[in-house]
Amino acid sequence: MSDDPAESVTEPNAEADAETVSETAEDAAEVETEDVFEDATPVDREEESAESEAKPPLADRVAAYDDDLASEVAALESRIAELEAERDEKQETAEELVNRLKRTQADFQNYKKRAKKRQEQIKDRATEDFVERVVTVRDNLVRALDQDDDADIRGGLESTLKEFDRILESENVEVIDPEPGTEVDPNRHEVMMRVESDQPTDTIADVFQPGYEMADKVIRAAQVTVSKDE
């Protein structure tokens, strides 16, 4: 430090002037920055957004800083693309399966309708065929009744009965007409009463009315009497 009083006064003044210049520069910078943002228009912001969207892929941007990391990023991007493609493919497959299922359900409903109609047709045809054969029996009975009162119609009736039995047999119908002394079958015989007879106790004494069964199913049980203890 100089002993000269003039130099002592000059140095503090120089420092003060430097500080003033610095503050003025900072204020000017702040004003300039504020003016720039205030003057920015929506068009400028859209241009900035477009520039941001036009940026190169992430891997390319990372490559500017780290090649190894860029390779990993590229591999991840490739894997993502593969997964997205696989997802789209599975979605298409799922949609195709759903459509196939809907078509299958529709086909099944149509099949059920056709099968039901077919069953009804078979039933009608079966009844028609049976009626055609039975009416011949009726015709024979009518002819027998048309005979003179003194005519012997027994032979005609027996012939008609045989014809009717053949028709029943062709329909898998069997007559339940147990012989006396046969054990009672509660599934095929209906006991009407117990009577005294020469047959063993608890066996069939007589058949009051024959029964019928078709394809192992009892249509009508035979009505029978059963022998009781004397």
Coordinates of C-alpha atoms in Angstrom, one line a residue:
M1 CA 0.0 0.0 0.0
S2 CA 1.3 3.4 -1.0
D3 CA 1.9 6.2 1.5
D4 CA 0.6 8.7 -1.1
P5 CA -2.8 10.0 0.0
A6 CA -3.9 10.4 -3.6
E7 CA -3.2 6.7 -4.4
S8 CA -5.2 5.6 -1.3
V9 CA -8.2 7.6 -2.4
T10 CA -8.0 6.3 -6.0
E11 CA -8.0 2.5 -5.3
P12 CA -11.3 2.4 -3.3
N13 CA -12.9 4.4 -6.0
A14 CA -11.8 2.0 -8.7
E15 CA -13.2 -1.0 -6.8
A16 CA -16.5 0.8 -6.4
D17 CA -16.7 1.5 -10.1
A18 CA -16.0 -2.1 -11.0
E19 CA -18.8 -3.4 -8.7
T20 CA -21.2 -0.9 -10.3
V21 CA -20.3 -2.0 -13.8
S22 CA -20.8 -5.7 -12.8
E23 CA -24.3 -5.0 -11.4
T24 CA -25.3 -3.1 -14.5
A25 CA -24.3 -6.0 -16.7
E26 CA -26.3 -8.5 -14.6
D27 CA -29.4 -6.3 -14.8
A28 CA -29.1 -6.0 -18.5
A29 CA -28.8 -9.8 -18.9
E30 CA -31.9 -10.3 -16.8
V31 CA -33.9 -7.8 -18.8
E32 CA -32.7 -9.3 -22.1
T33 CA -33.7 -12.8 -21.0
E34 CA -37.2 -11.6 -19.9
D35 CA -37.7 -9.9 -23.2
V36 CA -36.8 -13.0 -25.1
F37 CA -39.4 -15.1 -23.2
E38 CA -42.0 -12.4 -23.3
D39 CA -41.6 -11.9 -27.1
A40 CA -41.9 -15.7 -27.8
T41 CA -45.0 -16.5 -29.8
P42 CA -47.1 -19.8 -30.0
V43 CA -45.6 -20.4 -33.4
D44 CA -42.1 -20.5 -31.8
R45 CA -43.3 -23.0 -29.2
E46 CA -44.8 -25.2 -31.9
E47 CA -41.5 -25.1 -33.8
E48 CA -39.7 -26.1 -30.6
S49 CA -42.1 -29.0 -30.1
A50 CA -41.6 -30.2 -33.7
E51 CA -37.9 -30.1 -33.3
S52 CA -38.3 -32.2 -30.1
E53 CA -40.4 -34.8 -32.0
A54 CA -37.9 -34.9 -34.9
K55 CA -35.1 -36.0 -32.6
P56 CA -33.3 -39.2 -33.6
P57 CA -33.9 -42.6 -31.9
L58 CA -32.9 -42.9 -28.3
A59 CA -30.1 -45.3 -29.1
D60 CA -28.6 -42.9 -31.6
R61 CA -28.7 -40.1 -29.0
V62 CA -27.2 -42.3 -26.4
A63 CA -24.4 -43.3 -28.8
A64 CA -23.1 -39.8 -28.8
Y65 CA -22.1 -40.4 -25.1
D66 CA -21.7 -44.1 -24.6
D67 CA -21.5 -46.8 -27.3
D68 CA -21.9 -49.7 -24.9
L69 CA -25.0 -48.2 -23.3
A70 CA -26.3 -47.4 -26.8
S71 CA -26.0 -51.0 -27.8
E72 CA -28.0 -52.1 -24.7
V73 CA -30.7 -49.5 -25.5
A74 CA -30.9 -50.7 -29.1
A75 CA -31.3 -54.3 -27.9
L76 CA -34.1 -53.2 -25.6
E77 CA -35.8 -51.3 -28.4
S78 CA -35.6 -54.3 -30.6
R79 CA -37.0 -56.6 -27.9
I80 CA -39.9 -54.2 -27.4
A81 CA -40.6 -54.2 -31.1
E82 CA -40.6 -58.1 -31.0
L83 CA -42.9 -58.2 -28.0
E84 CA -45.3 -55.7 -29.6
A85 CA -45.4 -57.8 -32.8
E86 CA -46.0 -61.0 -30.8
R87 CA -48.8 -59.2 -28.9
D88 CA -50.5 -58.1 -32.1
E89 CA -50.2 -61.6 -33.5
K90 CA -51.7 -63.2 -30.4
Q91 CA -54.5 -60.7 -30.4
E92 CA -55.3 -61.6 -34.0
T93 CA -55.3 -65.3 -33.1
A94 CA -57.6 -64.6 -30.1
E95 CA -60.0 -62.7 -32.3
E96 CA -60.0 -65.6 -34.8
L97 CA -60.6 -68.2 -32.1
V98 CA -63.5 -66.1 -30.8
N99 CA -65.0 -65.9 -34.2
R100 CA -64.5 -69.7 -34.7
L101 CA -66.2 -70.3 -31.4
K102 CA -69.2 -68.2 -32.4
R103 CA -69.5 -70.0 -35.7
T104 CA -69.2 -73.4 -33.9
Q105 CA -72.0 -72.4 -31.5
A106 CA -74.2 -71.3 -34.3
D107 CA -73.5 -74.6 -36.2
F108 CA -74.3 -76.6 -33.0
Q109 CA -77.6 -74.8 -32.5
N110 CA -78.5 -75.5 -36.2
Y111 CA -77.5 -79.1 -35.7
K112 CA -79.8 -79.4 -32.6
K113 CA -82.7 -78.0 -34.6
R114 CA -82.1 -80.4 -37.5
A115 CA -81.7 -83.4 -35.2
K116 CA -85.0 -82.5 -33.4
K117 CA -86.8 -82.1 -36.7
R118 CA -85.4 -85.4 -37.9
Q119 CA -86.5 -87.2 -34.7
E120 CA -90.0 -85.8 -35.2
Q121 CA -90.0 -87.0 -38.8
I122 CA -88.8 -90.5 -37.7
K123 CA -91.5 -90.6 -35.0
D124 CA -94.2 -89.6 -37.5
R125 CA -93.0 -92.1 -40.1
A126 CA -92.8 -94.9 -37.5
T127 CA -96.4 -94.2 -36.4
E128 CA -97.5 -94.0 -40.0
D129 CA -96.0 -97.4 -40.8
F130 CA -97.6 -99.0 -37.8
V131 CA -101.0 -97.6 -38.6
E132 CA -100.7 -98.8 -42.2
R133 CA -100.2 -102.4 -40.9
V134 CA -102.9 -102.2 -38.2
V135 CA -105.6 -101.0 -40.5
T136 CA -105.4 -104.3 -42.3
V137 CA -106.3 -106.0 -39.1
R138 CA -109.3 -103.7 -38.7
D139 CA -110.4 -104.5 -42.3
N140 CA -110.3 -108.2 -41.5
L141 CA -112.4 -107.8 -38.4
V142 CA -114.9 -105.7 -40.3
R143 CA -115.2 -108.5 -43.0
A144 CA -115.7 -111.1 -40.3
L145 CA -118.5 -109.1 -38.7
D146 CA -120.1 -108.7 -42.1
Q147 CA -120.6 -112.5 -42.3
D148 CA -124.1 -114.0 -41.8
D149 CA -125.2 -114.6 -38.3
D150 CA -125.0 -118.3 -38.7
A151 CA -121.5 -118.2 -40.3
D152 CA -118.6 -119.6 -38.5
I153 CA -116.2 -116.7 -38.1
R154 CA -113.8 -118.3 -35.6
G155 CA -111.3 -119.2 -38.3
G156 CA -111.2 -115.7 -39.6
L157 CA -110.8 -114.2 -36.2
E158 CA -107.9 -116.6 -35.4
S159 CA -106.2 -115.7 -38.6
T160 CA -106.7 -112.0 -37.8
L161 CA -105.3 -112.4 -34.4
K162 CA -102.2 -114.2 -35.8
E163 CA -101.7 -111.3 -38.2
F164 CA -102.0 -108.8 -35.4
D165 CA -99.5 -110.8 -33.3
R166 CA -97.0 -110.6 -36.2
I167 CA -97.4 -106.9 -36.3
L168 CA -96.7 -106.6 -32.6
E169 CA -93.7 -108.9 -32.9
S170 CA -92.3 -106.8 -35.6
E171 CA -92.5 -103.8 -33.3
N172 CA -90.6 -105.8 -30.6
V173 CA -93.8 -106.1 -28.5
E174 CA -94.2 -109.3 -26.4
V175 CA -97.3 -110.5 -24.6
I176 CA -96.9 -111.1 -20.9
D177 CA -99.0 -114.2 -20.3
P178 CA -97.5 -116.4 -17.6
E179 CA -98.4 -120.0 -17.1
P180 CA -100.1 -121.1 -13.9
G181 CA -97.7 -122.1 -11.1
T182 CA -95.2 -119.4 -12.3
E183 CA -93.6 -117.3 -9.5
V184 CA -94.9 -113.8 -9.2
D185 CA -92.7 -111.0 -10.7
P186 CA -93.8 -107.7 -9.2
N187 CA -92.2 -105.9 -12.1
R188 CA -94.3 -107.7 -14.7
H189 CA -97.3 -109.0 -12.8
E190 CA -100.1 -107.2 -10.9
V191 CA -101.7 -109.3 -8.2
M192 CA -105.5 -108.7 -8.2
M193 CA -106.4 -111.2 -5.5
R194 CA -105.5 -114.4 -3.7
V195 CA -107.6 -117.5 -4.5
E196 CA -107.7 -121.1 -3.6
S197 CA -106.2 -123.2 -6.4
D198 CA -104.2 -126.4 -7.1
Q199 CA -101.1 -124.3 -7.7
P200 CA -98.3 -123.9 -5.1
T201 CA -98.8 -121.2 -2.5
D202 CA -97.8 -117.7 -3.7
T203 CA -97.6 -118.7 -7.3
I204 CA -99.8 -117.5 -10.2
A205 CA -103.2 -119.3 -10.2
D206 CA -104.6 -117.7 -13.3
V207 CA -104.2 -114.8 -15.7
F208 CA -107.0 -112.3 -15.5
Q209 CA -105.6 -110.0 -18.3
P210 CA -102.3 -110.4 -20.2
G211 CA -99.8 -107.7 -20.2
Y212 CA -97.3 -106.3 -22.8
E213 CA -93.7 -105.2 -22.8
M214 CA -91.7 -103.5 -25.5
A215 CA -87.9 -103.5 -25.7
D216 CA -87.6 -104.8 -22.1
K217 CA -90.0 -102.1 -20.9
V218 CA -93.3 -103.1 -19.4
I219 CA -96.1 -101.3 -21.1
R220 CA -98.8 -102.9 -19.1
A221 CA -98.4 -105.5 -16.3
A222 CA -100.3 -108.7 -16.5
Q223 CA -103.2 -108.9 -14.0
V224 CA -103.1 -112.2 -12.2
T225 CA -104.5 -114.1 -9.3
V226 CA -102.2 -115.8 -6.8
S227 CA -102.7 -119.1 -5.0
K228 CA -103.2 -118.9 -1.2
D229 CA -102.9 -121.4 1.7
E230 CA -105.9 -123.7 2.0

